[in-house]
Short mmCIF file of C-alpha atoms in Angstrom, two decimals:
data_model
loop_
_atom_site.label_atom_id
_atom_site.label_comp_id
_atom_site.label_asym_id
_atom_site.label_seq_id
_atom_site.Cartn_x
_atom_site.Cartn_y
_atom_site.Cartn_z
CA MET A 161 36.72 63.15 -183.54
CA LEU A 162 33.84 64.55 -185.75
CA THR A 163 35.03 66.46 -188.82
CA LEU A 164 33.36 69.01 -190.68
CA GLU A 165 33.51 66.87 -193.64
CA GLN A 166 31.24 64.16 -191.58
CA SER A 167 29.15 67.05 -190.02
CA GLN A 168 28.11 68.27 -193.52
CA ARG A 169 27.54 64.85 -195.00
CA ALA A 170 25.29 63.98 -191.99
CA LEU A 171 23.62 67.26 -192.38
CA ALA A 172 22.94 66.93 -196.15
CA ALA A 173 21.46 63.18 -195.64
CA ALA A 174 19.01 64.65 -192.85
CA GLU A 175 18.30 67.48 -195.43
CA ALA A 176 17.75 65.16 -198.51
CA HIS A 177 15.37 63.14 -196.43
CA ALA A 178 13.48 66.25 -195.24
CA VAL A 179 13.12 67.37 -198.82
CA ALA A 180 11.98 63.77 -199.73
CA ILE A 181 9.10 63.78 -197.22
CA GLY A 182 8.11 67.54 -197.60
CA VAL A 183 9.05 68.83 -194.27
CA PRO A 184 11.37 72.03 -193.69
CA VAL A 185 13.27 71.45 -190.67
CA ASN A 186 16.33 72.92 -188.67
CA ILE A 187 19.32 70.64 -188.49
CA ALA A 188 22.19 70.83 -185.77
CA ILE A 189 25.26 68.70 -185.44
CA VAL A 190 27.43 68.72 -182.38
CA ASP A 191 30.74 67.10 -181.44
CA ALA A 192 31.44 64.78 -178.73
CA GLY A 193 32.05 67.73 -176.34
CA VAL A 194 28.78 68.98 -177.11
CA HIS A 195 30.07 71.77 -179.39
CA LEU A 196 28.29 73.01 -182.82
CA THR A 197 29.95 71.69 -185.82
CA ALA A 198 27.18 72.44 -188.64
CA PHE A 199 23.82 73.92 -188.91
CA ALA A 200 21.18 74.34 -191.45
CA ARG A 201 17.74 75.95 -191.46
CA MET A 202 15.68 74.88 -194.32
CA ASP A 203 13.43 77.70 -196.13
CA GLY A 204 10.24 77.49 -194.12
CA ALA A 205 11.15 76.15 -191.15
CA VAL A 206 9.74 77.87 -188.08
CA LEU A 207 11.96 80.30 -186.17
CA GLY A 208 11.08 78.37 -182.69
CA ALA A 209 12.50 75.02 -184.01
CA ILE A 210 15.97 76.63 -184.52
CA ASP A 211 16.54 76.43 -180.68
CA VAL A 212 14.75 72.99 -180.51
CA ALA A 213 17.07 71.47 -182.85
CA LEU A 214 20.04 72.89 -181.05
CA GLY A 215 18.68 71.32 -177.81
CA LYS A 216 17.88 68.08 -179.20
CA ALA A 217 21.59 67.61 -180.58
CA ARG A 218 22.72 68.86 -177.23
CA THR A 219 20.54 66.73 -175.10
CA ALA A 220 21.37 63.34 -177.29
CA ALA A 221 25.17 64.45 -176.97
CA LEU A 222 25.12 65.21 -173.28
CA PHE A 223 23.66 61.61 -172.29
CA ARG A 224 24.99 59.62 -175.43
CA ILE A 225 21.24 58.51 -175.83
CA PRO A 226 18.24 59.57 -178.42
CA SER A 227 16.85 62.73 -176.88
CA GLU A 228 13.39 60.93 -176.36
CA SER A 229 14.94 58.40 -174.00
CA VAL A 230 15.51 61.20 -171.35
CA TRP A 231 11.70 61.09 -171.10
CA ASP A 232 11.81 57.85 -169.70
CA TYR A 233 13.73 59.24 -166.93
CA CYS A 234 11.91 62.24 -166.11
CA LYS A 235 8.28 61.42 -166.98
CA PRO A 236 5.50 61.16 -164.67
CA ALA A 237 6.39 58.34 -162.03
CA ALA A 238 9.74 57.88 -163.50
CA PRO A 239 12.87 57.97 -161.29
CA ALA A 240 14.29 61.26 -162.26
CA PRO A 241 11.59 63.97 -162.26
CA THR A 242 13.02 67.44 -163.06
CA LEU A 243 15.96 65.99 -164.88
CA GLU A 244 14.66 68.03 -167.89
CA LEU A 245 15.58 71.16 -165.88
CA SER A 246 19.13 70.49 -165.89
CA ASN A 247 21.99 71.81 -168.44
CA GLY A 248 20.06 74.71 -169.33
CA GLY A 249 16.97 72.74 -170.34
CA LEU A 250 16.87 69.45 -172.19
CA MET A 251 14.78 68.60 -174.89
CA ALA A 252 13.40 64.99 -174.02
CA PHE A 253 11.32 64.19 -177.34
CA PRO A 254 12.24 62.63 -180.68
CA GLY A 255 14.56 64.18 -183.23
CA GLY A 256 17.92 64.03 -181.40
CA LEU A 257 20.22 60.94 -181.90
CA PRO A 258 23.66 60.10 -181.14
CA LEU A 259 26.45 59.78 -184.18
CA THR A 260 28.42 56.78 -183.85
CA ALA A 261 31.41 55.65 -185.89
CA ALA A 262 31.37 52.24 -187.57
CA ASP A 263 33.61 50.94 -184.80
CA GLY A 264 31.29 52.26 -182.17
CA THR A 265 33.05 55.23 -181.10
CA PHE A 266 30.78 57.94 -179.97
CA LEU A 267 31.00 61.05 -182.37
CA GLY A 268 28.47 63.53 -181.43
CA ALA A 269 24.91 64.01 -182.14
CA VAL A 270 22.40 65.56 -184.50
CA GLY A 271 19.16 67.33 -183.66
CA VAL A 272 16.29 67.92 -186.02
CA SER A 273 13.29 70.07 -185.32
CA GLY A 274 10.43 71.43 -187.55
CA GLY A 275 8.21 68.51 -188.46
CA ALA A 276 6.06 66.28 -186.20
CA PRO A 277 8.39 64.64 -183.76
CA SER A 278 8.36 61.27 -185.47
CA GLN A 279 9.21 62.98 -188.81
CA ASP A 280 12.11 64.87 -187.08
CA ARG A 281 13.32 61.37 -185.56
CA GLU A 282 13.41 59.58 -189.07
CA ILE A 283 15.08 62.74 -190.63
CA ALA A 284 17.81 62.60 -187.72
CA LYS A 285 18.05 58.74 -188.54
CA ALA A 286 19.14 59.61 -191.91
CA ALA A 287 21.82 61.69 -190.70
CA THR A 288 23.10 58.77 -188.54
CA GLN A 289 23.49 56.31 -191.52
CA THR A 290 26.29 58.39 -193.18
CA LEU A 291 28.88 57.86 -190.69
CA MET B 285 32.31 75.03 -141.29
CA LEU B 286 33.09 72.33 -144.11
CA THR B 287 36.81 72.14 -144.59
CA LEU B 288 38.49 71.10 -148.01
CA GLU B 289 39.84 68.02 -146.00
CA GLN B 290 36.35 67.01 -145.19
CA SER B 291 35.11 67.73 -148.46
CA GLN B 292 37.90 65.58 -150.28
CA ARG B 293 37.37 62.83 -147.77
CA ALA B 294 33.62 62.77 -148.47
CA LEU B 295 34.26 62.91 -152.16
CA ALA B 296 36.93 59.93 -151.97
CA ALA B 297 34.37 57.78 -150.13
CA ALA B 298 31.96 58.42 -152.52
CA GLU B 299 34.37 57.85 -155.50
CA ALA B 300 35.38 54.56 -153.74
CA HIS B 301 31.87 53.39 -153.33
CA ALA B 302 31.20 54.11 -157.15
CA VAL B 303 34.27 52.12 -158.05
CA ALA B 304 33.19 49.20 -155.99
CA ILE B 305 29.85 49.18 -157.78
CA GLY B 306 31.22 49.80 -161.04
CA VAL B 307 29.40 52.97 -161.85
CA PRO B 308 31.42 56.12 -163.22
CA VAL B 309 29.75 59.22 -161.52
CA ASN B 310 30.14 62.96 -161.13
CA ILE B 311 30.51 64.18 -157.34
CA ALA B 312 30.04 67.58 -156.07
CA ILE B 313 30.42 68.91 -152.53
CA VAL B 314 28.95 72.29 -151.48
CA ASP B 315 29.11 73.90 -147.98
CA ALA B 316 26.42 75.39 -145.83
CA GLY B 317 26.17 78.50 -148.02
CA VAL B 318 25.82 76.48 -151.29
CA HIS B 319 29.06 77.10 -152.76
CA LEU B 320 31.17 74.54 -154.17
CA THR B 321 34.00 73.18 -152.08
CA ALA B 322 35.10 69.98 -154.37
CA PHE B 323 34.16 68.15 -157.43
CA ALA B 324 35.46 65.13 -159.49
CA ARG B 325 34.18 63.72 -162.68
CA MET B 326 35.10 59.92 -163.03
CA ASP B 327 36.37 58.71 -166.28
CA GLY B 328 33.49 57.66 -168.30
CA ALA B 329 30.99 59.70 -166.65
CA VAL B 330 28.36 61.21 -169.21
CA LEU B 331 28.79 65.03 -169.70
CA GLY B 332 25.28 65.68 -169.08
CA ALA B 333 25.60 64.53 -165.41
CA ILE B 334 28.01 67.21 -164.34
CA ASP B 335 25.33 69.83 -164.11
CA VAL B 336 23.01 67.18 -162.59
CA ALA B 337 25.56 66.46 -159.77
CA LEU B 338 26.06 70.12 -159.08
CA GLY B 339 22.24 70.55 -159.12
CA LYS B 340 21.55 67.79 -156.60
CA ALA B 341 24.26 69.07 -154.26
CA ARG B 342 22.70 72.64 -154.62
CA THR B 343 19.14 71.21 -154.10
CA ALA B 344 20.14 69.23 -151.02
CA ALA B 345 22.02 72.32 -149.39
CA LEU B 346 19.23 74.83 -150.33
CA PHE B 347 16.60 73.06 -148.28
CA ARG B 348 18.73 70.80 -146.05
CA ILE B 349 16.93 67.57 -147.23
CA PRO B 350 17.66 64.92 -149.55
CA SER B 351 17.21 65.97 -153.06
CA GLU B 352 14.21 63.54 -153.68
CA SER B 353 12.41 64.96 -150.99
CA VAL B 354 11.85 68.32 -152.88
CA TRP B 355 9.67 66.11 -155.26
CA ASP B 356 7.13 65.53 -152.36
CA TYR B 357 6.59 69.34 -152.38
CA CYS B 358 6.35 69.95 -156.14
CA LYS B 359 5.04 66.63 -157.59
CA PRO B 360 1.56 66.52 -159.14
CA ALA B 361 -1.21 67.22 -156.44
CA ALA B 362 1.63 68.22 -153.95
CA PRO B 363 1.32 71.73 -152.30
CA ALA B 364 4.03 73.57 -154.07
CA PRO B 365 3.99 72.98 -157.91
CA THR B 366 6.73 74.82 -159.83
CA LEU B 367 8.83 74.95 -156.58
CA GLU B 368 11.24 73.10 -158.92
CA LEU B 369 11.68 76.02 -161.13
CA SER B 370 13.17 77.97 -158.34
CA ASN B 371 16.80 78.75 -157.61
CA GLY B 372 17.58 78.34 -161.29
CA GLY B 373 16.14 74.82 -161.29
CA LEU B 374 16.19 72.13 -158.80
CA MET B 375 17.04 68.43 -159.08
CA ALA B 376 14.39 66.73 -157.29
CA PHE B 377 15.24 63.11 -157.52
CA PRO B 378 17.92 61.04 -155.53
CA GLY B 379 21.58 61.48 -155.38
CA GLY B 380 21.82 64.80 -153.37
CA LEU B 381 22.12 64.47 -149.47
CA PRO B 382 23.05 66.81 -146.69
CA LEU B 383 26.16 66.62 -144.98
CA THR B 384 25.92 66.81 -141.10
CA ALA B 385 28.55 66.94 -138.30
CA ALA B 386 28.46 64.20 -135.42
CA ASP B 387 26.87 66.83 -133.34
CA GLY B 388 23.98 67.49 -135.86
CA THR B 389 25.51 70.65 -137.42
CA PHE B 390 24.63 71.13 -140.93
CA LEU B 391 27.71 71.20 -143.00
CA GLY B 392 26.61 71.39 -146.81
CA ALA B 393 25.67 68.66 -149.42
CA VAL B 394 26.87 66.19 -151.65
CA GLY B 395 25.67 65.57 -154.98
CA VAL B 396 26.11 62.46 -157.30
CA SER B 397 24.92 61.83 -160.83
CA GLY B 398 25.92 59.36 -163.48
CA GLY B 399 24.22 55.96 -162.42
CA ALA B 400 20.63 55.10 -161.89
CA PRO B 401 19.11 57.35 -159.24
CA SER B 402 19.02 54.48 -156.55
CA GLN B 403 22.89 54.12 -157.39
CA ASP B 404 23.65 57.79 -157.14
CA ARG B 405 21.86 57.73 -153.67
CA GLU B 406 23.92 55.03 -152.26
CA ILE B 407 27.06 56.60 -153.61
CA ALA B 408 26.12 59.95 -152.08
CA LYS B 409 25.27 58.16 -148.79
CA ALA B 410 28.93 56.72 -148.52
CA ALA B 411 29.99 60.42 -148.79
CA THR B 412 27.86 61.52 -145.74
CA GLN B 413 29.17 58.65 -143.38
CA THR B 414 32.87 60.18 -143.48
CA LEU B 415 31.94 63.27 -141.28
CA MET C 46 41.82 62.68 -173.01
CA LEU C 47 42.12 63.98 -169.61
CA THR C 48 41.60 61.59 -166.84
CA LEU C 49 40.25 62.02 -163.27
CA GLU C 50 43.84 60.77 -161.96
CA GLN C 51 45.65 63.19 -164.00
CA SER C 52 43.11 66.19 -163.07
CA GLN C 53 43.71 65.31 -159.30
CA ARG C 54 47.31 65.01 -159.85
CA ALA C 55 47.36 68.57 -161.32
CA LEU C 56 45.12 69.99 -158.58
CA ALA C 57 47.06 68.44 -155.95
CA ALA C 58 50.15 69.98 -157.35
CA ALA C 59 48.54 73.43 -157.39
CA GLU C 60 47.31 73.08 -153.94
CA ALA C 61 50.63 72.11 -152.52
CA HIS C 62 52.16 75.07 -154.18
CA ALA C 63 49.52 77.38 -152.86
CA VAL C 64 50.07 75.99 -149.28
CA ALA C 65 53.87 76.67 -149.99
CA ILE C 66 53.35 80.17 -150.49
CA GLY C 67 50.47 80.70 -147.89
CA VAL C 68 47.63 81.74 -150.23
CA PRO C 69 44.42 80.00 -150.05
CA VAL C 70 42.85 79.66 -153.74
CA ASN C 71 40.26 77.96 -155.86
CA ILE C 72 41.49 75.40 -158.44
CA ALA C 73 39.39 74.11 -161.49
CA ILE C 74 40.42 71.82 -163.85
CA VAL C 75 38.50 71.34 -167.16
CA ASP C 76 39.12 68.91 -170.12
CA ALA C 77 39.59 69.69 -173.82
CA GLY C 78 35.86 70.04 -174.20
CA VAL C 79 35.69 72.58 -171.75
CA HIS C 80 33.92 70.31 -169.18
CA LEU C 81 34.85 70.27 -165.51
CA THR C 82 36.83 67.30 -164.22
CA ALA C 83 37.92 68.53 -160.75
CA PHE C 84 37.62 71.24 -158.48
CA ALA C 85 38.97 72.21 -155.05
CA ARG C 86 38.36 75.45 -152.76
CA MET C 87 41.13 75.81 -150.09
CA ASP C 88 39.90 76.84 -146.61
CA GLY C 89 39.83 80.64 -146.48
CA ALA C 90 39.62 81.22 -150.17
CA VAL C 91 37.04 83.92 -150.90
CA LEU C 92 33.75 82.91 -152.31
CA GLY C 93 34.14 85.42 -155.30
CA ALA C 94 37.06 83.57 -156.45
CA ILE C 95 35.16 80.42 -157.27
CA ASP C 96 33.52 81.50 -160.27
CA VAL C 97 36.84 83.26 -161.32
CA ALA C 98 38.66 80.21 -161.02
CA LEU C 99 36.05 78.25 -163.17
CA GLY C 100 36.14 81.30 -165.65
CA LYS C 101 40.05 81.21 -166.06
CA ALA C 102 40.14 77.65 -166.72
CA ARG C 103 37.28 77.88 -169.27
CA THR C 104 39.01 80.81 -170.83
CA ALA C 105 42.21 79.10 -171.19
CA ALA C 106 40.61 76.02 -172.59
CA LEU C 107 38.19 77.76 -175.00
CA PHE C 108 41.45 79.35 -176.87
CA ARG C 109 44.03 76.96 -175.66
CA ILE C 110 46.37 79.90 -174.40
CA PRO C 111 47.05 81.49 -171.08
CA SER C 112 43.92 83.27 -169.61
CA GLU C 113 45.89 86.66 -169.79
CA SER C 114 46.93 86.31 -173.42
CA VAL C 115 43.21 86.89 -174.08
CA TRP C 116 43.83 90.52 -172.69
CA ASP C 117 46.16 91.16 -175.54
CA TYR C 118 43.36 90.83 -178.09
CA CYS C 119 40.97 92.95 -176.33
CA LYS C 120 42.66 95.58 -174.24
CA PRO C 121 42.44 99.27 -175.30
CA ALA C 122 43.73 99.70 -178.86
CA ALA C 123 44.07 95.92 -179.44
CA PRO C 124 42.32 94.39 -182.45
CA ALA C 125 39.40 92.59 -180.68
CA PRO C 126 37.67 94.78 -178.15
CA THR C 127 34.53 93.11 -176.54
CA LEU C 128 35.90 89.82 -177.15
CA GLU C 129 35.82 89.36 -173.38
CA LEU C 130 32.20 89.48 -173.56
CA SER C 131 31.88 86.26 -175.60
CA ASN C 132 31.17 82.83 -174.16
CA GLY C 133 29.39 83.91 -171.34
CA GLY C 134 32.14 86.29 -170.17
CA LEU C 135 35.93 85.57 -170.36
CA MET C 136 38.52 85.98 -167.52
CA ALA C 137 41.42 87.69 -169.27
CA PHE C 138 43.97 87.97 -166.54
CA PRO C 139 46.47 85.53 -165.05
CA GLY C 140 45.88 82.10 -163.52
CA GLY C 141 44.53 80.14 -166.31
CA LEU C 142 46.82 77.74 -168.38
CA PRO C 143 46.45 75.05 -170.88
CA LEU C 144 47.45 71.60 -169.82
CA THR C 145 49.41 69.79 -172.43
CA ALA C 146 50.62 66.23 -172.71
CA ALA C 147 54.47 65.47 -172.96
CA ASP C 148 53.89 64.75 -176.69
CA GLY C 149 52.20 68.24 -177.34
CA THR C 150 48.52 67.19 -177.22
CA PHE C 151 46.12 69.67 -175.69
CA LEU C 152 44.27 68.04 -172.74
CA GLY C 153 42.50 70.76 -171.10
CA ALA C 154 43.15 73.72 -168.60
CA VAL C 155 43.85 74.81 -165.00
CA GLY C 156 42.46 77.91 -163.49
CA VAL C 157 43.34 79.34 -160.03
CA SER C 158 41.88 82.43 -158.12
CA GLY C 159 42.20 83.74 -154.69
CA GLY C 160 45.61 85.34 -154.52
CA ALA C 161 47.06 88.19 -156.43
CA PRO C 162 47.07 87.51 -160.13
CA SER C 163 50.86 86.46 -160.30
CA GLN C 164 50.35 84.24 -157.44
CA ASP C 165 47.49 82.49 -159.16
CA ARG C 166 49.62 82.18 -162.37
CA GLU C 167 52.45 80.50 -160.45
CA ILE C 168 50.15 78.19 -158.60
CA ALA C 169 48.56 77.10 -161.81
CA LYS C 170 52.08 76.71 -163.47
CA ALA C 171 52.64 74.02 -160.63
CA ALA C 172 49.51 72.19 -162.10
CA THR C 173 50.79 72.25 -165.65
CA GLN C 174 54.04 70.58 -164.57
CA THR C 175 52.56 67.29 -163.47
CA LEU C 176 51.46 66.00 -167.02
CA MET D 79 14.57 86.69 -197.61
CA LEU D 80 17.77 84.76 -197.33
CA THR D 81 17.52 81.09 -198.57
CA LEU D 82 19.17 78.41 -197.21
CA GLU D 83 20.86 78.07 -200.67
CA GLN D 84 22.23 81.37 -200.45
CA SER D 85 23.37 80.70 -196.97
CA GLN D 86 25.28 77.78 -197.88
CA ARG D 87 26.85 79.26 -200.93
CA ALA D 88 27.91 82.30 -198.70
CA LEU D 89 29.50 79.84 -196.25
CA ALA D 90 31.09 77.90 -198.77
CA ALA D 91 32.77 80.97 -200.27
CA ALA D 92 34.10 81.91 -196.74
CA GLU D 93 35.25 78.26 -196.13
CA ALA D 94 37.01 78.19 -199.45
CA HIS D 95 38.95 81.52 -198.66
CA ALA D 96 39.65 80.46 -195.18
CA VAL D 97 41.31 77.13 -196.80
CA ALA D 98 43.19 79.35 -199.28
CA ILE D 99 44.71 81.46 -196.47
CA GLY D 100 45.15 78.45 -194.24
CA VAL D 101 43.01 79.74 -191.25
CA PRO D 102 40.52 77.27 -189.76
CA VAL D 103 37.57 79.27 -188.58
CA ASN D 104 33.67 79.44 -187.44
CA ILE D 105 31.37 80.75 -190.05
CA ALA D 106 27.89 81.66 -189.04
CA ILE D 107 25.05 83.08 -191.26
CA VAL D 108 21.85 84.76 -189.99
CA ASP D 109 18.95 86.26 -191.85
CA ALA D 110 17.45 89.69 -191.51
CA GLY D 111 15.65 88.70 -188.33
CA VAL D 112 19.00 87.79 -186.74
CA HIS D 113 18.20 84.02 -186.71
CA LEU D 114 20.52 81.33 -187.57
CA THR D 115 20.48 79.85 -191.03
CA ALA D 116 23.69 78.19 -191.37
CA PHE D 117 26.97 77.22 -189.64
CA ALA D 118 30.17 75.47 -189.96
CA ARG D 119 33.19 75.01 -187.63
CA MET D 120 36.12 73.80 -189.88
CA ASP D 121 38.75 71.38 -188.51
CA GLY D 122 41.06 72.89 -186.03
CA ALA D 123 39.17 76.00 -184.97
CA VAL D 124 39.28 76.83 -181.39
CA LEU D 125 36.04 76.31 -179.50
CA GLY D 126 36.09 79.68 -178.20
CA ALA D 127 35.46 81.11 -181.60
CA ILE D 128 32.08 79.29 -181.93
CA ASP D 129 30.43 81.75 -179.83
CA VAL D 130 32.49 84.64 -181.26
CA ALA D 131 31.29 83.99 -184.75
CA LEU D 132 27.63 83.60 -183.82
CA GLY D 133 28.15 87.05 -181.97
CA LYS D 134 29.74 88.89 -185.18
CA ALA D 135 27.01 87.71 -187.19
CA ARG D 136 24.42 88.78 -184.75
CA THR D 137 26.32 92.08 -184.13
CA ALA D 138 26.27 92.88 -187.84
CA ALA D 139 22.82 91.87 -188.51
CA LEU D 140 21.34 93.76 -185.40
CA PHE D 141 22.71 97.18 -186.61
CA ARG D 142 23.17 96.37 -190.21
CA ILE D 143 26.73 97.44 -190.01
CA PRO D 144 30.19 95.59 -190.05
CA SER D 145 30.64 94.39 -186.59
CA GLU D 146 33.68 96.50 -185.93
CA SER D 147 31.75 99.80 -186.68
CA VAL D 148 29.85 99.21 -183.42
CA TRP D 149 33.14 99.98 -181.62
CA ASP D 150 33.06 103.32 -183.22
CA TYR D 151 29.90 104.07 -181.01
CA CYS D 152 31.08 102.48 -177.81
CA LYS D 153 34.94 103.02 -177.78
CA PRO D 154 36.37 105.23 -175.09
CA ALA D 155 35.30 108.85 -175.63
CA ALA D 156 32.55 107.58 -178.20
CA PRO D 157 29.16 108.65 -177.61
CA ALA D 158 27.53 105.27 -176.51
CA PRO D 159 29.70 103.59 -173.90
CA THR D 160 28.14 100.31 -172.77
CA LEU D 161 26.38 99.70 -176.02
CA GLU D 162 28.45 96.66 -176.22
CA LEU D 163 26.71 95.23 -173.28
CA SER D 164 23.17 95.15 -175.18
CA ASN D 165 21.73 92.33 -176.79
CA GLY D 166 23.45 89.78 -174.68
CA GLY D 167 26.76 91.25 -175.57
CA LEU D 168 27.91 92.65 -178.97
CA MET D 169 31.25 91.51 -180.71
CA ALA D 170 32.56 94.69 -181.81
CA PHE D 171 35.38 93.79 -183.89
CA PRO D 172 36.18 92.77 -187.44
CA GLY D 173 34.66 89.50 -188.78
CA GLY D 174 30.92 90.29 -189.01
CA LEU D 175 29.60 91.73 -192.19
CA PRO D 176 26.11 92.45 -193.38
CA LEU D 177 24.78 90.54 -196.46
CA THR D 178 23.21 92.52 -199.08
CA ALA D 179 21.21 91.63 -202.44
CA ALA D 180 22.25 93.03 -205.74
CA ASP D 181 19.54 95.59 -205.47
CA GLY D 182 20.63 96.77 -201.94
CA THR D 183 17.99 94.78 -199.93
CA PHE D 184 19.31 93.70 -196.61
CA LEU D 185 19.48 89.83 -196.23
CA GLY D 186 21.05 89.30 -192.96
CA ALA D 187 24.79 88.84 -191.79
CA VAL D 188 27.97 86.70 -191.84
CA GLY D 189 30.34 86.22 -188.97
CA VAL D 190 33.66 84.51 -189.10
CA SER D 191 36.06 83.96 -186.18
CA GLY D 192 39.19 81.67 -185.60
CA GLY D 193 41.84 83.81 -187.31
CA ALA D 194 43.41 87.30 -186.67
CA PRO D 195 40.38 89.73 -186.86
CA SER D 196 41.85 91.16 -190.26
CA GLN D 197 41.74 87.46 -191.60
CA ASP D 198 38.29 86.92 -190.23
CA ARG D 199 37.28 90.13 -191.97
CA GLU D 200 38.47 89.02 -195.23
CA ILE D 201 37.04 85.57 -195.07
CA ALA D 202 33.73 87.42 -194.11
CA LYS D 203 34.03 89.58 -197.13
CA ALA D 204 34.23 86.47 -199.57
CA ALA D 205 30.74 85.22 -198.06
CA THR D 206 29.33 88.71 -199.04
CA GLN D 207 30.36 88.49 -202.77
CA THR D 208 28.31 85.40 -203.53
CA LEU D 209 24.80 87.36 -203.28
#
């Protein structure tokens, strides 16, 4: 069960990393039931990335995999084309990562958007390392 | 006219096959009017696959073909690109199959999601063989 | 954590009660995270009641109260008018009930629709008594 | 222009007040453009109140008035019945308040949900007093 304290710690770690690399992003945290627990939009992050951050967190929590792994299922010639249209639209690129407790329990997911996908991913990674 | 008894029999056959091959899935049954008659989420099936199972059943019932056959119409260079965006989003990959009576009457469809697409398809197949 | 076995037992108890009083209904079971675990539409239940049953289960799980208790908050002169427009539309009349374990743990909710609201409520009640 | 620092300060003040009165709530902050800047769900807040908190903040920011003031326009015999159906559904009861700078500049809004409407309103009030 993901607490607000854990969610805010994960969010703060992501924000600190984003500041360190100079990329303003949106950061969303959802619990194991895919419900929002915490969110922050850093000053200067584009508005379009709010929904993307929420979508990446949702995508990673719904399937319990990094958001970009969904693309392996739905990309051209992969076995599940159109999967990305499910669940109101998935975000199948880097920036969403599952959050897992030290004992391996699935806790939820973090979604980051605002930088380049690879930057979003490393910012999300910082969040995962706090639990 | 698909009855609840038929729907639950189809659902139970799918569930039994899923147990046999060790894959927790979501199973949805819809009638000829594309309305839900029965649903089951097996313990351990990912949350993201609920909507996918419903979508595969809907897709197979809407066009009265296996869900993956829709991809033949909308894949790159096929004659109906964007078809997958109709009807609130189609699921154009394996796991949705029409349900047909012994005399060929169309009864509805089953949708399965949670395993690899090929596993979902064989689990759905088990459901079709009960009618 | 609500299992499929518990969900199907609750659903079967509701169905048995509905048969006993001669009212065909739709029955939906959702878990504590408000995600569908089981559904059944009895033969003869009207199509419009599918979404109502799902909505009552969702409403009872979202607020952990009987669906009709939401009306106490949003009815004329009550303190929360328009609450019913939240969460994509709430169903604020009888037929949705929380499901609780013997030790008081919240497990999810059942939603029933197809009969008169008072009938839907007693059918839902039968489901709650199986856990 | 509402900063993340201001948003998190407002959110923390609301959370502190909610802790003080023992009511777990969801808290949402939106900017003058009605876009989310910060969100927190306190442990134990019901899931249904996430969307309500977001909706109250949205409602207060869209019209730059307390969320409950919208009810004065759309309540029975008021001049704008159905106004509550606009903008994807308004939340026209206490818990949403505009956020204003010391010089009167409109900055955005806070939305709180999880307690009784009067509690939600006083928690939201605590947020407004930080700017």
